[in-house]
Coordinates of C-alpha atoms in Angstrom, one line a residue:
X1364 CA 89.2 104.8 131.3
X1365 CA 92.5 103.5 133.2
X1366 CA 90.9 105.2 136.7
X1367 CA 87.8 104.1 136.4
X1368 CA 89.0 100.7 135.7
X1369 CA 91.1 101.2 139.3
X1370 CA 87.6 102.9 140.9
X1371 CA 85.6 99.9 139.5
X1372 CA 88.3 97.1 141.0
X1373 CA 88.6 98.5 144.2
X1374 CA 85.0 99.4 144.7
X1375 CA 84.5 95.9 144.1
X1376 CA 87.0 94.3 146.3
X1377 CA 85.8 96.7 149.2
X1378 CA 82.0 95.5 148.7
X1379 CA 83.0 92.0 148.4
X1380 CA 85.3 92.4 151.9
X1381 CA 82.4 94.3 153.7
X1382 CA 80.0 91.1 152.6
X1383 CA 82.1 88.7 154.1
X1384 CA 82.4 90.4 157.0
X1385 CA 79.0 91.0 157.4
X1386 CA 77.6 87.5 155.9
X1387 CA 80.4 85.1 156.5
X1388 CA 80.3 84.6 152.5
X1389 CA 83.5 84.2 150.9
X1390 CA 84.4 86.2 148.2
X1391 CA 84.3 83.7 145.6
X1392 CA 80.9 82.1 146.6
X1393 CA 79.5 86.0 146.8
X1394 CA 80.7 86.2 143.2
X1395 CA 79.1 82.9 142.3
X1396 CA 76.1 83.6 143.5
X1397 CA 75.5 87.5 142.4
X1398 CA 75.9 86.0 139.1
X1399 CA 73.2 83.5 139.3
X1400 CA 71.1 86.7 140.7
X1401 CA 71.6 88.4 137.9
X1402 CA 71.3 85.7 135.6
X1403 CA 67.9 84.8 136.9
X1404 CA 66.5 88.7 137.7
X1405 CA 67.5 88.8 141.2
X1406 CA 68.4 92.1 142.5
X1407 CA 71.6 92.0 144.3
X1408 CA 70.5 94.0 147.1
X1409 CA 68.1 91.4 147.3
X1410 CA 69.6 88.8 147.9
X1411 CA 72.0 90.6 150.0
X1412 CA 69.0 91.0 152.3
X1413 CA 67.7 87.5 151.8
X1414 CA 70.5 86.2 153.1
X1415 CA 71.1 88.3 156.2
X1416 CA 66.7 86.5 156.7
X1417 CA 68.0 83.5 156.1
X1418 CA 70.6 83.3 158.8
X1419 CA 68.5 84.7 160.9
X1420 CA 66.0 82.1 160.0
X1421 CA 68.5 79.7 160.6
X1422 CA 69.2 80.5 164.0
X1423 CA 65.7 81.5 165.5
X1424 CA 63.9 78.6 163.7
X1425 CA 66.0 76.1 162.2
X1426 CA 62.8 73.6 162.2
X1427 CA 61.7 75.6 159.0
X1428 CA 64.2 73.7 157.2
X1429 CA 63.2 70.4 158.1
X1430 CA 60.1 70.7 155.3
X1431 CA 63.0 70.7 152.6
X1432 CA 64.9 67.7 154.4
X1433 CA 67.8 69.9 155.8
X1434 CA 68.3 68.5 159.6
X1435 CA 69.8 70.6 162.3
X1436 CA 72.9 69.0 162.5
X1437 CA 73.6 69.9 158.9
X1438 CA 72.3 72.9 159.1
X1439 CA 74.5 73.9 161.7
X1440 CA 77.3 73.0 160.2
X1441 CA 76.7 74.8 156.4
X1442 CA 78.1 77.8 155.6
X1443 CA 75.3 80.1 153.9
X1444 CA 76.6 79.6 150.6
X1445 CA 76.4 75.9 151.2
X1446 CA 73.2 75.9 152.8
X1447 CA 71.6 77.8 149.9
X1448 CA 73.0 74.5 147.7
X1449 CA 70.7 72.8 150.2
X1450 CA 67.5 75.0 149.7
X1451 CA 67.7 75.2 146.5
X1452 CA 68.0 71.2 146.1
X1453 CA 64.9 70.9 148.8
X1454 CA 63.0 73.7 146.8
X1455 CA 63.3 71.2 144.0
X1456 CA 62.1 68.4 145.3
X1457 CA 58.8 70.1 146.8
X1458 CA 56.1 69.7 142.9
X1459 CA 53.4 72.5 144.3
X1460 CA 54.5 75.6 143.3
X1461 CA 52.5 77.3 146.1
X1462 CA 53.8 75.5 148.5
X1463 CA 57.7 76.3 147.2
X1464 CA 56.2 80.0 147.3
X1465 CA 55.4 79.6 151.0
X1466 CA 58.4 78.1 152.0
X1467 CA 60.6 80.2 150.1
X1468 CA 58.9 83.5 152.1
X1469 CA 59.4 81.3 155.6
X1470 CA 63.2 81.1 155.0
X1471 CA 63.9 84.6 152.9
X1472 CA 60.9 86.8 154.0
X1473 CA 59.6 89.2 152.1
X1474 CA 62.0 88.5 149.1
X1475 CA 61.2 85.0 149.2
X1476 CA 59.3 85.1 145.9
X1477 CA 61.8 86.5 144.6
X1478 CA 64.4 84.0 145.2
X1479 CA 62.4 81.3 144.2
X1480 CA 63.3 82.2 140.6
X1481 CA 66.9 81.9 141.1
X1482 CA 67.3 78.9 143.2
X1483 CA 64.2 76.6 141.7
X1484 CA 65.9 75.2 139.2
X1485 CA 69.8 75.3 137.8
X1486 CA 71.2 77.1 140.7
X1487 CA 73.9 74.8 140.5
X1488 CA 74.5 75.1 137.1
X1489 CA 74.8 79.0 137.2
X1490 CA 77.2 78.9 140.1
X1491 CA 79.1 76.5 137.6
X1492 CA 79.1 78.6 134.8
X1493 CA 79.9 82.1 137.2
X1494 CA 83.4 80.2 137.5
X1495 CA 83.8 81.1 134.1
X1496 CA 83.7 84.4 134.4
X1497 CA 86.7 85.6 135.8
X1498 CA 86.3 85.2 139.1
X1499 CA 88.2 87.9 142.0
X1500 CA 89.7 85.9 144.4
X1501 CA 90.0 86.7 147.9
X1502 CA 93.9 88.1 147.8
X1503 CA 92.9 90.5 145.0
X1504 CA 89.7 91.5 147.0
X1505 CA 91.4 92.6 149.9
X1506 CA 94.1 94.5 148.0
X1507 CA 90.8 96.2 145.6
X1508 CA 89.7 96.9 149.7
X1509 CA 93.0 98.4 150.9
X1510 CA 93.0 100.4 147.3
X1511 CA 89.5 101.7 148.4
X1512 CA 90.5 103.2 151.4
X1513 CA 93.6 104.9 150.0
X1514 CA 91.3 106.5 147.3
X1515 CA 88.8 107.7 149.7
X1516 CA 91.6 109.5 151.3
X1517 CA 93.1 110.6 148.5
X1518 CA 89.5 111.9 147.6
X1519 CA 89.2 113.3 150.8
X1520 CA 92.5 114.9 150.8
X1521 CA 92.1 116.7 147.0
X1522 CA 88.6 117.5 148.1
X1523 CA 90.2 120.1 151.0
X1524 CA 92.7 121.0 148.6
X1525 CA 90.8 122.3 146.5
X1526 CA 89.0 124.3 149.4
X1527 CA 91.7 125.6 150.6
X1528 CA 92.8 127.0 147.4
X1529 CA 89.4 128.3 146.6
X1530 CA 89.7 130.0 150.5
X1531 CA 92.8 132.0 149.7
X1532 CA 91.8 133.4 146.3
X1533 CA 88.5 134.7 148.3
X1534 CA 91.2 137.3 149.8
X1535 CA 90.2 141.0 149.3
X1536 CA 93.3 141.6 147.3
X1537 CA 92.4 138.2 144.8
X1538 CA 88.8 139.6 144.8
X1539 CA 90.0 142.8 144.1
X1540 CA 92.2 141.4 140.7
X1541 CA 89.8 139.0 139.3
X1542 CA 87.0 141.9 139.8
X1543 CA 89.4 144.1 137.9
X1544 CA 90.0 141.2 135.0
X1545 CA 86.2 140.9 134.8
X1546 CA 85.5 144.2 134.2
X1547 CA 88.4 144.2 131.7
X1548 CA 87.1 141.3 129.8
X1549 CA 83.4 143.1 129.7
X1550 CA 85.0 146.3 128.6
X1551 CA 86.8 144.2 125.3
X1552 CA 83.7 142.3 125.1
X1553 CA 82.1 145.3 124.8
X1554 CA 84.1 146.7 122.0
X1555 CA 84.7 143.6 120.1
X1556 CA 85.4 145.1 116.5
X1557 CA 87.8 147.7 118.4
X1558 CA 89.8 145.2 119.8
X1559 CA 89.8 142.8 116.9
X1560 CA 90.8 145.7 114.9
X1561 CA 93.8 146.3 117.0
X1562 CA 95.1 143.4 117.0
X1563 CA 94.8 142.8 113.0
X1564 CA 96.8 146.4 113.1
X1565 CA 99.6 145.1 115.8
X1566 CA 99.7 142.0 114.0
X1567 CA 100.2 143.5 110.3
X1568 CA 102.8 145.7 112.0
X1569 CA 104.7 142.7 113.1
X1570 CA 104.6 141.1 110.0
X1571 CA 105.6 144.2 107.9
X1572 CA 108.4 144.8 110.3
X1573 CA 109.8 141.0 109.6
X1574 CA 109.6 142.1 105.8
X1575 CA 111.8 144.7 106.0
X1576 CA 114.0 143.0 108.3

């Protein structure tokens, strides 16, 4: 349980680090928002890719933001988990639920739809209550991330181990023994009652020979 408790943490950290990188999400708001994901059906993956769409969005055609009152100056200047405060409060304000749908698919693409259930309405209110939850902060995410890396060597590492070991008993003299131990396990598999009867015998003689003693 212990190890994978350790697995789970630094698997985490490491997925949390690699989004950051890859997102410019900080850990914390990553957490916050995988929770309202979850909490509203999103799949992570998902939004994962939703947001990539949306920063791409953002920076081939930043006028699709204008329809939810987000100008380019602010836009430019939001980080992606601020600007998807900023969608979500636009998203709000538009009353057609069609016209949310289309939006949503203009800024997010194909998962658009999607997303429109998590960030319609209480989006705020989820990423409130994630900060309940026991958040991992951005220290303990790079230390889960370093922990990562030493476990995937230390995989790696037993991995060839055990390789190496299983090499050297495929010498003809090991191949020779554990043939020799097979056919002497089939022979007293074989002859079951024999053996079983032999040692009842040698184990009677031991305990008649304590008697006398």
């Amino acid at each position: 349980v212990m190890n994978d408790s350790v697995r789970a943490y630094a698997s985490a950290g490491s997925e949390l680090v690699d989004l950051k990188a890859k997102l410019g999400v900080g850990v914390v708001e990553m957490q916050k928002m995988q929770f309202a994901a979850k909490q509203s059906g999103v799949d992570i993956g998902s939004l994962t890719t939703s947001l990539a769409m949306m920063e791409r969005t953002a920076s081939k055609a930043p006028e699709k933001f204008a329809q939810l009152g987000i100008p380019f100056g602010q836009l430019r200047s939001s980080s992606p988990d601020q600007l998807m405060r900023l969608i979500s409060d636009g998203l709000q304000n538009v009353s057609d639920q069609n016209e949310r749908a289309r939006i949503s698919t203009e800024l997010f693409g194909r998962s658009g739809t999607e997303m429109l259930k998590m960030l319609s309405g209480g989006y705020r209110d989820l990423l409130t209550e994630a900060e309940s939850t026991g958040l991992m902060t951005e220290e303990m995410a790079q230390k889960g991330d370093r922990l990562d890396d030493v476990l995937a060597k230390l995989d790696a590492t037993t991995k060839n181990l055990q390789i190496n070991l299983a090499e050297a008993f495929s010498s003809p003299e090991m191949i020779r023994f554990m043939g020799q131990m097979a056919d002497l396990i089939g022979l007293m598999a074989r002859n079951a009652e024999k053996v079983a009867f032999a040692l009842k015998t040698i184990a009677m003689s031991g305990t008649n020979l304590g008697a006398d003693a």
